[in-house]
Coordinates of C-alpha atoms in Angstrom, one line a residue:
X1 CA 38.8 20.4 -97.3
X2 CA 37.0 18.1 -95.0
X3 CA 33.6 18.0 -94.7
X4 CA 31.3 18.6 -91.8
X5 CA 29.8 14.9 -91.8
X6 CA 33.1 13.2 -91.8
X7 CA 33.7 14.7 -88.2
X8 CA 34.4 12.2 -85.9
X9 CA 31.7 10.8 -84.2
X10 CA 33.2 11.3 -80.7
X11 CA 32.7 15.2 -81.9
X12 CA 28.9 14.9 -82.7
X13 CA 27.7 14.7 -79.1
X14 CA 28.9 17.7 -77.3
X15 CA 27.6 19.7 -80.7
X16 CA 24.2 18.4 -80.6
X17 CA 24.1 18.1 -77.0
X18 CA 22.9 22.1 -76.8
X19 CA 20.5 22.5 -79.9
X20 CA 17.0 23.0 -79.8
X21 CA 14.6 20.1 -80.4
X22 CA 13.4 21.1 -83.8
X23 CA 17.2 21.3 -84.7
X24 CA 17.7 18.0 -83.3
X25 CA 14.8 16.5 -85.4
X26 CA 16.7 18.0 -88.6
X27 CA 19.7 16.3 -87.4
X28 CA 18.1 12.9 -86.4
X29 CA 17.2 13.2 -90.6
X30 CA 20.8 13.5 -92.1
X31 CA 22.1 10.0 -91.8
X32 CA 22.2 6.8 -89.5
X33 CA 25.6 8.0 -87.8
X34 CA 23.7 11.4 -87.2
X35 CA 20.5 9.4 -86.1
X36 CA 22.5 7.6 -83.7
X37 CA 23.4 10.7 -81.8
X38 CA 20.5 13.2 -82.3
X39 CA 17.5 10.5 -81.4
X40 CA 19.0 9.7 -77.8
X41 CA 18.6 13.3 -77.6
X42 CA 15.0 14.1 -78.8
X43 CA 14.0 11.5 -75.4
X44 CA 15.9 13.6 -72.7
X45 CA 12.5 15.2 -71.9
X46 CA 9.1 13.7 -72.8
X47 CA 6.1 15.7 -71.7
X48 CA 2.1 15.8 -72.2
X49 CA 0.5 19.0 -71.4
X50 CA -3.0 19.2 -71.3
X51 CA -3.4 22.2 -73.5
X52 CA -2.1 19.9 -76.6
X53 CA -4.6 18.2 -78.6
X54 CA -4.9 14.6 -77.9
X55 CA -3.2 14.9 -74.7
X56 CA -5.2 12.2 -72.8
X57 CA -4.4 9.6 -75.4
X58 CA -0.8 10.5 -76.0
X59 CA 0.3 10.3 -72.5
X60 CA -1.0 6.6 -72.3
X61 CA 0.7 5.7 -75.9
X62 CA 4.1 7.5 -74.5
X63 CA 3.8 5.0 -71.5
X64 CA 3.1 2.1 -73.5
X65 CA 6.1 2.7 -75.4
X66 CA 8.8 3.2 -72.6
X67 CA 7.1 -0.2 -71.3
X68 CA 7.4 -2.3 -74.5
X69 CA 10.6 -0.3 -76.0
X70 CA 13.6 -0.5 -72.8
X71 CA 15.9 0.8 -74.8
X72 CA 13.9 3.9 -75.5
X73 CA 12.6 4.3 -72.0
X74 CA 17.3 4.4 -70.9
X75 CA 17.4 7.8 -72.6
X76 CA 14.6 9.4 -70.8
X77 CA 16.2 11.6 -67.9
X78 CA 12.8 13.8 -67.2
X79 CA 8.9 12.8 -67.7
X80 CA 6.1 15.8 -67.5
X81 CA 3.0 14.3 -67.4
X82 CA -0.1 17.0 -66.5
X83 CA -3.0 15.1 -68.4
X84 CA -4.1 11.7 -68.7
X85 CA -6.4 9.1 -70.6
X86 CA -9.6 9.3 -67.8
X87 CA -11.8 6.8 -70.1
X88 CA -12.0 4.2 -67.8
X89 CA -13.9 6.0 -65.2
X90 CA -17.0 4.5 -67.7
X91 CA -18.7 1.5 -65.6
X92 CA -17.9 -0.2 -69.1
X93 CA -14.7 -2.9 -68.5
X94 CA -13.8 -0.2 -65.7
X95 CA -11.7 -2.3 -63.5
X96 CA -10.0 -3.9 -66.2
X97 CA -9.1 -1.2 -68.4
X98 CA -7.9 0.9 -65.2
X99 CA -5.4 -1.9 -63.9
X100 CA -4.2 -2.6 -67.2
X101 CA -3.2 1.3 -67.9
X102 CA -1.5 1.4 -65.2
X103 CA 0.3 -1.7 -65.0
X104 CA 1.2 -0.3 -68.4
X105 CA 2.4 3.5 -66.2
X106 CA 4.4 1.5 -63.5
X107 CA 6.4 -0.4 -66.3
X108 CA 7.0 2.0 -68.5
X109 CA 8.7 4.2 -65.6
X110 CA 10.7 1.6 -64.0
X111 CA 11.9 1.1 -67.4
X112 CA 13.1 4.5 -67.4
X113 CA 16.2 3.9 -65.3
X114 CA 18.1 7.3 -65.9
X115 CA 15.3 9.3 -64.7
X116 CA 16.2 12.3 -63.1
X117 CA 12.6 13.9 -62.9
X118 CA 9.2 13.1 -62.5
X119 CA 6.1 15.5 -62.9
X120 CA 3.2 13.5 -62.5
X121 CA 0.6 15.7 -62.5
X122 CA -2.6 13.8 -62.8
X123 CA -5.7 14.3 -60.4
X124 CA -6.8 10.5 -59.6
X125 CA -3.7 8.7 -61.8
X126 CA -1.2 7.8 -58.9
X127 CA -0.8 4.7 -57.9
X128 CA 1.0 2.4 -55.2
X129 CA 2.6 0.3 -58.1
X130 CA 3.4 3.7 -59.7
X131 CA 5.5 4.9 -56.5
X132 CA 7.0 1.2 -56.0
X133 CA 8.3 1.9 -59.6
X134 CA 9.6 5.4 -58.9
X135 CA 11.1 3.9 -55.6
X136 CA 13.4 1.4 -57.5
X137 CA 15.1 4.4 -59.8
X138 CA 18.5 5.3 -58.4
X139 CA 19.2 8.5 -60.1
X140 CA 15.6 9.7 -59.4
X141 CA 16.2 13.1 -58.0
X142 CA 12.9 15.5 -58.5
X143 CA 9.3 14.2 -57.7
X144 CA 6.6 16.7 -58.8
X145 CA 3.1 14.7 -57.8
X146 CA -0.7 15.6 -57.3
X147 CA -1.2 13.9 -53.7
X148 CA -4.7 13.5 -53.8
X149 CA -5.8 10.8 -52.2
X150 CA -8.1 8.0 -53.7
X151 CA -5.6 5.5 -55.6
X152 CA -2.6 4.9 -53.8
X153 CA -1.7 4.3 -50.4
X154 CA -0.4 7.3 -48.2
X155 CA 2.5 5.2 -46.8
X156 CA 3.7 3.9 -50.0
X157 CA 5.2 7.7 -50.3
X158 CA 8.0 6.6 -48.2
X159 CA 9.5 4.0 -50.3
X160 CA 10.5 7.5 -53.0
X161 CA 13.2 8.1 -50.5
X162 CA 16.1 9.2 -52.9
X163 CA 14.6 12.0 -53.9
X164 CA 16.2 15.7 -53.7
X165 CA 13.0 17.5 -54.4
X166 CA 9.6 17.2 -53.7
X167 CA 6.3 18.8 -55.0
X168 CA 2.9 17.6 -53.2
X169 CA 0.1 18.9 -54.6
X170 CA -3.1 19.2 -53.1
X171 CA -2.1 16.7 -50.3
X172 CA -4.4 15.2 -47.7
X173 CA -4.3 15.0 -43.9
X174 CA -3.3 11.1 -44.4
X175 CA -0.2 12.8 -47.2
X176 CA 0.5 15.2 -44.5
X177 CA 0.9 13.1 -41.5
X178 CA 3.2 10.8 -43.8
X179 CA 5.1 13.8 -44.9
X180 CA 7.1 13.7 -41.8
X181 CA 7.7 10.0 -41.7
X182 CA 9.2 10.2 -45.5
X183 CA 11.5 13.7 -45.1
X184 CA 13.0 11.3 -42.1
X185 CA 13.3 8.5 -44.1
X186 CA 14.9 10.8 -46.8
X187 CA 17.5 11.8 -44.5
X188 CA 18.3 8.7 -43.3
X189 CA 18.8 7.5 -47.1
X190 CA 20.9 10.6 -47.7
X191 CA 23.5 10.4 -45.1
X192 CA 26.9 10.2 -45.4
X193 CA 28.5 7.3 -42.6
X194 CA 31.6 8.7 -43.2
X195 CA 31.1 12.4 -43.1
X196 CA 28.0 11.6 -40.4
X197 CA 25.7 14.4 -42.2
X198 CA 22.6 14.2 -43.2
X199 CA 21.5 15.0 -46.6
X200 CA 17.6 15.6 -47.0
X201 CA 15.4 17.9 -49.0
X202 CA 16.9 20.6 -51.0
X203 CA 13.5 21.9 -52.4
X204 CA 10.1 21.7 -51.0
X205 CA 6.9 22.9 -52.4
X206 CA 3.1 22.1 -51.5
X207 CA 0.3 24.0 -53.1
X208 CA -3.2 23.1 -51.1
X209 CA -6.6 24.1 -51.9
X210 CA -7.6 27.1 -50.0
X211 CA -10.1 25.3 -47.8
X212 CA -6.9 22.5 -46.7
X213 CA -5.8 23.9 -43.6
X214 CA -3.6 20.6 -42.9
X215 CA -0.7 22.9 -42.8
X216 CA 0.4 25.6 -40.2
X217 CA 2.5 26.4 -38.1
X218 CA 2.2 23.0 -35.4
X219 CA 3.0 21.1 -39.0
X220 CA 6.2 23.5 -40.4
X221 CA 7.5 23.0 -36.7
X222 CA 8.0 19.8 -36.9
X223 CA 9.0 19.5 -39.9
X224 CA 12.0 22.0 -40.0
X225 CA 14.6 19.9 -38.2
X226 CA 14.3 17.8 -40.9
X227 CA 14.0 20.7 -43.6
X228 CA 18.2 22.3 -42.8
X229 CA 19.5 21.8 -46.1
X230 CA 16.7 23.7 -47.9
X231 CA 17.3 25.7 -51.2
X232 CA 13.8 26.4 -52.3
X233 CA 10.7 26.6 -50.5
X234 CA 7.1 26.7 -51.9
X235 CA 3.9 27.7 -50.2
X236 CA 0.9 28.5 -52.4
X237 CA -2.5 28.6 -51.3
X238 CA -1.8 27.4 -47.8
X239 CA -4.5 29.1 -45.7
X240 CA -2.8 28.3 -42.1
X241 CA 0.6 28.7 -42.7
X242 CA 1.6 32.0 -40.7
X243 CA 5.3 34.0 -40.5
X244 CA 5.9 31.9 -37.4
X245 CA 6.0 28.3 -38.9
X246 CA 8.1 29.6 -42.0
X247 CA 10.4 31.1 -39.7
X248 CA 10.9 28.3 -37.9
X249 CA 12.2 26.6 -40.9
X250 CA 13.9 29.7 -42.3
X251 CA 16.1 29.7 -39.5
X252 CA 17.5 26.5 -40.2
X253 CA 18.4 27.1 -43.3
X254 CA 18.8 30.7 -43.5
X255 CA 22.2 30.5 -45.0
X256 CA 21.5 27.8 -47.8
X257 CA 18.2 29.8 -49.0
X258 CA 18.1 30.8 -52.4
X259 CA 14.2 30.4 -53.2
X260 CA 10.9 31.5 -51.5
X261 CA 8.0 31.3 -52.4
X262 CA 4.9 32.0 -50.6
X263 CA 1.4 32.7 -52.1
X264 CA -2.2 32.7 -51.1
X265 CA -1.4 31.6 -47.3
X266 CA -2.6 33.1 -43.6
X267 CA -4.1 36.5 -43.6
X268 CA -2.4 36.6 -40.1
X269 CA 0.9 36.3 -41.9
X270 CA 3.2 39.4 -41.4
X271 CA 6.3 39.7 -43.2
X272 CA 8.0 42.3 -41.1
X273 CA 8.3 39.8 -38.4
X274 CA 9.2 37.4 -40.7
X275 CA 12.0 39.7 -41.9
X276 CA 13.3 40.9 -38.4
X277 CA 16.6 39.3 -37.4
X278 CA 16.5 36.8 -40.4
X279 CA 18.9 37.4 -42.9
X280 CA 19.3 35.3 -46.3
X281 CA 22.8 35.9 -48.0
X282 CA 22.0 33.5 -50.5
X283 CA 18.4 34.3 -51.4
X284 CA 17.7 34.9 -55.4
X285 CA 14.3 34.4 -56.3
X286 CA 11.4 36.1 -54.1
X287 CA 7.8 35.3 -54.7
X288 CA 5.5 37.5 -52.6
X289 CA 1.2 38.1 -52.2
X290 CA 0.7 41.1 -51.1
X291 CA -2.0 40.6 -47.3
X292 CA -5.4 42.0 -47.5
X293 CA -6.5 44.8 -45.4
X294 CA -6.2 46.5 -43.5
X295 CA -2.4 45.0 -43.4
X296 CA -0.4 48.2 -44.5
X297 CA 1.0 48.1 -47.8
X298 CA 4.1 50.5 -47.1
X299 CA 5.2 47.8 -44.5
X300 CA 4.7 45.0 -46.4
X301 CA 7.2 46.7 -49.2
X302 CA 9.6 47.9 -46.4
X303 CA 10.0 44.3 -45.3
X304 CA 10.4 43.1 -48.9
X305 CA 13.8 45.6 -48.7
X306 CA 15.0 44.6 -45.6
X307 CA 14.3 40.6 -46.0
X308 CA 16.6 40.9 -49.4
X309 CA 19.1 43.3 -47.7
X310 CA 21.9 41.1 -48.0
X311 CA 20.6 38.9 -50.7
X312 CA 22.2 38.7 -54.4
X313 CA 18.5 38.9 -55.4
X314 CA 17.8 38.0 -59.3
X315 CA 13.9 37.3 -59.6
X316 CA 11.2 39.4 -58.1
X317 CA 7.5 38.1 -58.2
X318 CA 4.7 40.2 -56.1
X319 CA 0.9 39.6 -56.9
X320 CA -2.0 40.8 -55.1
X321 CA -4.8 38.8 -53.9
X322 CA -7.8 38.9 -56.0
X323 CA -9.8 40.6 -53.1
X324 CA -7.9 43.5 -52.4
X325 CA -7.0 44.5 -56.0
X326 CA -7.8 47.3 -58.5
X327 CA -9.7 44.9 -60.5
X328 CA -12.2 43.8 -57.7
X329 CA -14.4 46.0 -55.8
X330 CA -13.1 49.6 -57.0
X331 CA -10.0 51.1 -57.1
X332 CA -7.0 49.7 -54.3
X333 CA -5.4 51.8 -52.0
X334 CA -3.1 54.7 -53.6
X335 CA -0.3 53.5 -51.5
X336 CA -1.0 49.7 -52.6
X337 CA 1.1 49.8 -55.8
X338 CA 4.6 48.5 -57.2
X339 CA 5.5 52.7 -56.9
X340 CA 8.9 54.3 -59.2
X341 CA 10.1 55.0 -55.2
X342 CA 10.0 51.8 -54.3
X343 CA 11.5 50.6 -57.0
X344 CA 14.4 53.3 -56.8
X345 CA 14.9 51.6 -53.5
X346 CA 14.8 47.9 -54.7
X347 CA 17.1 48.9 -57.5
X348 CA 19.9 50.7 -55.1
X349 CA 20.5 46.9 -53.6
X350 CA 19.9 44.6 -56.5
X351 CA 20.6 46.4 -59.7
X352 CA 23.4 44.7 -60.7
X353 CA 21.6 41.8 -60.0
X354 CA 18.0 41.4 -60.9
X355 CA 16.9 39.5 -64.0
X356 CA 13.4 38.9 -63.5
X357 CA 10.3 41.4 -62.4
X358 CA 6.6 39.8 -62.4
X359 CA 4.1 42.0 -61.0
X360 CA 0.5 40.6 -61.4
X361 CA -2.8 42.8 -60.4
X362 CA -0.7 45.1 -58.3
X363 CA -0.7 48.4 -59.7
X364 CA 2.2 49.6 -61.6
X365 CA 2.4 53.5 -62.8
X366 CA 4.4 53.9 -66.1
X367 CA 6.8 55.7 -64.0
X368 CA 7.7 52.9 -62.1
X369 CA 8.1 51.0 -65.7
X370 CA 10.9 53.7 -66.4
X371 CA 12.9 53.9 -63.5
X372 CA 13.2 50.2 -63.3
X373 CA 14.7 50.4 -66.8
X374 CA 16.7 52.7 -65.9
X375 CA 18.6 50.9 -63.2
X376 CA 18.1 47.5 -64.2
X377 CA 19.3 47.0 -67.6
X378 CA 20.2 44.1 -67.2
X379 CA 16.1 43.2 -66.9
X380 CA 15.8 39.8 -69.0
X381 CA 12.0 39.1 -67.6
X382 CA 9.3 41.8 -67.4
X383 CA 5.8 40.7 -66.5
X384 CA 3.6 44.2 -65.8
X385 CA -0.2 44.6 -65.6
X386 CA -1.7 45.8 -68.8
X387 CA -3.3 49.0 -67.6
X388 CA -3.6 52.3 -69.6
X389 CA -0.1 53.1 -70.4
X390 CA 1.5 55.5 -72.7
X391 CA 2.6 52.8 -75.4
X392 CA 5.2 55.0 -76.6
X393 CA 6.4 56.0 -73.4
X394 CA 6.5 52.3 -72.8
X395 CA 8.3 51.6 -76.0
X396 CA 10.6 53.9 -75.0
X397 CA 11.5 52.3 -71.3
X398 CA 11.8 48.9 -72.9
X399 CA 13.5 49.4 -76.1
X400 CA 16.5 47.7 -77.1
X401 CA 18.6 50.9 -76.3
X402 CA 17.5 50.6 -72.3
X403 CA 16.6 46.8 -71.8
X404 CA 19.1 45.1 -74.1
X405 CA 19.3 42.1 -72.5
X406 CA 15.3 41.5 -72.4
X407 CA 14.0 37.6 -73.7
X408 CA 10.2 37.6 -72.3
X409 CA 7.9 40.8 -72.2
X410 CA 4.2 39.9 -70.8
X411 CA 1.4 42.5 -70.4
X412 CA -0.7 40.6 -67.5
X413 CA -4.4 40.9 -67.3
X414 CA -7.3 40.1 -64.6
X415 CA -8.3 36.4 -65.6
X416 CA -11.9 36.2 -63.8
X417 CA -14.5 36.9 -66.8
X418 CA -16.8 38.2 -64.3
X419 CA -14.0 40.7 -62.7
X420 CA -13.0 41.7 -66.8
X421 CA -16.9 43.2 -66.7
X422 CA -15.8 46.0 -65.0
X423 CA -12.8 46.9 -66.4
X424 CA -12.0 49.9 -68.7
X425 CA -9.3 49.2 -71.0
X426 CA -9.1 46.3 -73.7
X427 CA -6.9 43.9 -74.5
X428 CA -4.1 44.8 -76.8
X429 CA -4.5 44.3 -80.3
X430 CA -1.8 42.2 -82.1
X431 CA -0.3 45.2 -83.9
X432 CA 0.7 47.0 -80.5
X433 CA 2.4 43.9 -79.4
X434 CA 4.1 44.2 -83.1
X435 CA 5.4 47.4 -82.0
X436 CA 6.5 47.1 -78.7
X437 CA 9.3 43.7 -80.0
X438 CA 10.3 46.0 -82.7
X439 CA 11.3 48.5 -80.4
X440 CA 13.1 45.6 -78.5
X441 CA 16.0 44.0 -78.4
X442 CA 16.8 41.1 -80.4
X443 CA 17.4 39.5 -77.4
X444 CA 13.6 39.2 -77.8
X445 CA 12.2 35.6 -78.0
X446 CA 8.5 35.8 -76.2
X447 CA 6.1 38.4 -75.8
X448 CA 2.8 38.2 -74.8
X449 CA -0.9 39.5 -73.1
X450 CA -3.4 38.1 -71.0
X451 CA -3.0 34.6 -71.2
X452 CA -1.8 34.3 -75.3
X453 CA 2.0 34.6 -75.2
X454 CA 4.1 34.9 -79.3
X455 CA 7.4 33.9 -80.5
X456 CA 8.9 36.9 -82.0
X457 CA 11.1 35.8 -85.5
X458 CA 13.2 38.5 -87.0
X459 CA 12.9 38.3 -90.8
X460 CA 15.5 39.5 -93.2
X461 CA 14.4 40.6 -96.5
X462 CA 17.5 40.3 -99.0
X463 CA 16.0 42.9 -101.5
X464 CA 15.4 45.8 -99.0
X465 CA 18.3 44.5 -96.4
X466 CA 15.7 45.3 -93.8
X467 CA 14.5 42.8 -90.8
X468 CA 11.0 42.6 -89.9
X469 CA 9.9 41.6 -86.9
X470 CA 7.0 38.6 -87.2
X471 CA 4.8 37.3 -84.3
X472 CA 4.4 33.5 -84.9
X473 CA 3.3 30.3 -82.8
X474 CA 0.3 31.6 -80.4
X475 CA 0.4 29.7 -77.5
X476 CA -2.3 30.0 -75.2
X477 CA -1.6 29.6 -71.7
X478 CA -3.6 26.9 -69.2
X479 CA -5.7 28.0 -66.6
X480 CA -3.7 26.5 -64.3
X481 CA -0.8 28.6 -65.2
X482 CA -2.4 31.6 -65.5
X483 CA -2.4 32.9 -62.0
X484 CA 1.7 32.1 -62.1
X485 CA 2.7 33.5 -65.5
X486 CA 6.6 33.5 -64.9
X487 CA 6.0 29.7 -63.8
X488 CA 4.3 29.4 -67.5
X489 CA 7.4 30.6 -69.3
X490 CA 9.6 28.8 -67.1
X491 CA 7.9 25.2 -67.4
X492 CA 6.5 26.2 -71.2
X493 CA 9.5 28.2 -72.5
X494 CA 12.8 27.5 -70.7

């Protein structure tokens, strides 16, 4: 019988292509043919988070090495960077020891010629020489930068043309004014001579600062001509960007929609207008913040049904803004909350559809828990405020038996300190959590509270032939991430 290492080597590829990365290390271990393969691999994605120890120091040694090793930097394809070395902000060798790091950046990411994504997420760490380098790599596709303006020339964003998908965050009015100029200069770089089409931006977020009131609704105009082949759109914390500028980008790409996000922006913003003749056959992922008073509640959820009317929806995200919530001054509204009859209606368009549910501060009654359940079993996120529930009444809605497709469980929590003061219950105590994944599926991999998220590992024991369920690998989630928990698993746990 032949052995497993004398496979061919043609063979070893599309079997380690799929593994995990702590699989892939063991592989990388077994011999030089294996090493060979399995290495390549380990490089698709390099990141630096700035919840890991070290993080500041590691991300300048990984750019160091793609700038002295080229033929490690080929088998890069994405780079998430969100910290960075900020030493030489010292008056000490300032100058010097700034240029030199990122001389050291640039280099190491025009070495990095197969790179499909870029997340460079680092307040003060672009640079002109940095976006001349991302300029000159052809299969560049995704651009995820922190805009703010103090080391890099706002017109140097022009020369990333070749892009597919842009995040700006925290942009200035000089990054604004050029954001038209580039999305031209995108579609001019995108479009086909033959076919005479023009290509453009497929997905488009900006997240301000909620005192940047750079965009509204003169700035969305403008831009939508250039904004027809649109997939995803992301506004967070946009303070002048109304229902009339996103409609007037909507409605060129109604029909190519299948993304939208829009959090934190104009109190004047009213979804039923919004939602009244626009219809999105293509729409899967909704992210919503509920308006604050004295907006009515029961219209914003009756706009929520009739904007997804004809959508194969798949991921529902609604939040409510930290000043008209339970949490902030005294108890919301009794008709502000994710209620088991608007969920009956949600789930009589898109049970057969719907994956994902995040609700953060929004009330949500036990009995909304249950009927989702109930028509959604096919429920493979659940993010629900952690309020007083009936834990085995919730064990029950989410066991294996009713969810059995369910991966990531999260019991969401206010996050101010100074909001927590005057709140009742307590945070759930480890052995609850326990309980509530053994009553899960197996499907189970995450579960979490507040902002501490677990793996959950099944254990077999041979002498009892039972499995035990184990919580293992506390990961604590950023600040950052904290007020966007399904973006956390997304980005953290894929």
């Amino acid at each position: 019988m032949a052995a497993f290492h004398s496979l061919p080597s043609e063979l070893l590829l599309p079997i380690l292509t799929p593994l995990p990365e702590s699989s892939l290390v063991r592989c990388a271990s077994v011999n030089r043919n294996w090493n060979a393969f399995a290495t390549p691999l380990l490089y698709r994605r390099v990141a630096v988070y700035r919840w890991q120890r070290y993080a500041k120091t590691r991300a300048v040694s990984l750019m160091q090495t793609l700038a002295q090793r080229t033929e490690v930097a080929r088998w890069v394809k994405r780079i998430d960077v969100l910290d960075f070395y900020d030493g030489f902000e010292n008056e000490l060798r300032q100058e010097e020891e700034q240029d030199a790091v990122f001389q050291c950046c640039a280099q190491g990411l025009a070495n990095c010629v197969n790179l499909e994504s870029c997340t460079w997420q680092v307040h003060n760490a672009l640079t002109s020489q940095i976006l001349i380098a991302l300029a000159s790599l052809p299969r560049l596709q995704r651009l995820e930068i922190n805009a703010h303006p103090g080391t890099y020339e706002p017109a140097d964003l022009i020369r990333v043309r070749q892009i597919r998908a842009l995040r700006l965050t925290m942009p200035d009015k000089a990054a604004i004014d050029v954001l038209l100029r580039w999305l031209t200069a995108m579609c001019v770089e995108g479009t086909d001579e033959e076919r005479g089409t023009e290509i453009g931006l497929h997905e488009l977020k900006i997240i301000c600062q909620s005192t940047n009131y750079y965009i509204g609704s003169k700035q969305l105009t403008k831009l939508a001509p250039y904004l027809t082949q649109l997939k995803s759109l992301h506004l967070r914390d946009c303070p002048n960007a109304d229902h009339i500028g996103v409609y007037t980008i909507l409605r060129g790409c109604s029909f190519r929609m299948e993304d939208l996000c829009l959090e934190r922006i104009s109190p004047d913003f009213d979804l039923k207008e919004l939602a009244t003749g626009l219809k999105l056959p293509r729409l899967k992922s909704l992210t919503l913040t509920l308006p604050a008073p004295p907006s009515p509640p029961q219209v914003f959820f009756d706009a929520i049904l009739e904007l997804t009317a004809e959508s194969p929806l798949t991921a529902l995200s609604l939040s409510l803004s930290a000043n008209h919530s339970l949490y902030a001054y005294g108890p919301a509204p009794s008709d502000c909350e994710f209620s088991a009859s608007f969920v009956r209606s949600l789930a009589r368009r898109h049970a057969q559809t719907l994956r994902e549910i995040v609700i953060i501060r929004l009330p949500t009654p036990l009995e909304a828990v249950e009927v989702l359940a109930a028509y959604c079993p096919k429920l493979e996120v659940l993010i629900i405020p952690g309020e007083e529930f009936d834990w085995p009444r919730l064990g029950e809605a989410i066991s294996a038996k009713s969810l059995p497709f369910l991966r990531k469980l999260h019991m969401s929590f206010p996050i101010d300190p100074l909001i927590r003061l005057i709140t009742t219950h307590e945070l759930i105590p480890l052995s609850r959590l326990r309980d509530l994944a053994e009553t899960c599926s197996s499907t189970l991999k995450h579960i979490g509270e507040f902002h501490e998220v677990y793996e959950v590992v099944r254990r077999w024991d041979r002498e009892t032939d039972t499995t035990s369920v184990v919580l293992e690998q506390r990961t604590v989630i950023p600040e950052g991430y904290r007020t966007g928990l399904l973006e956390a698993y997304r980005t953290m746990w894929p």
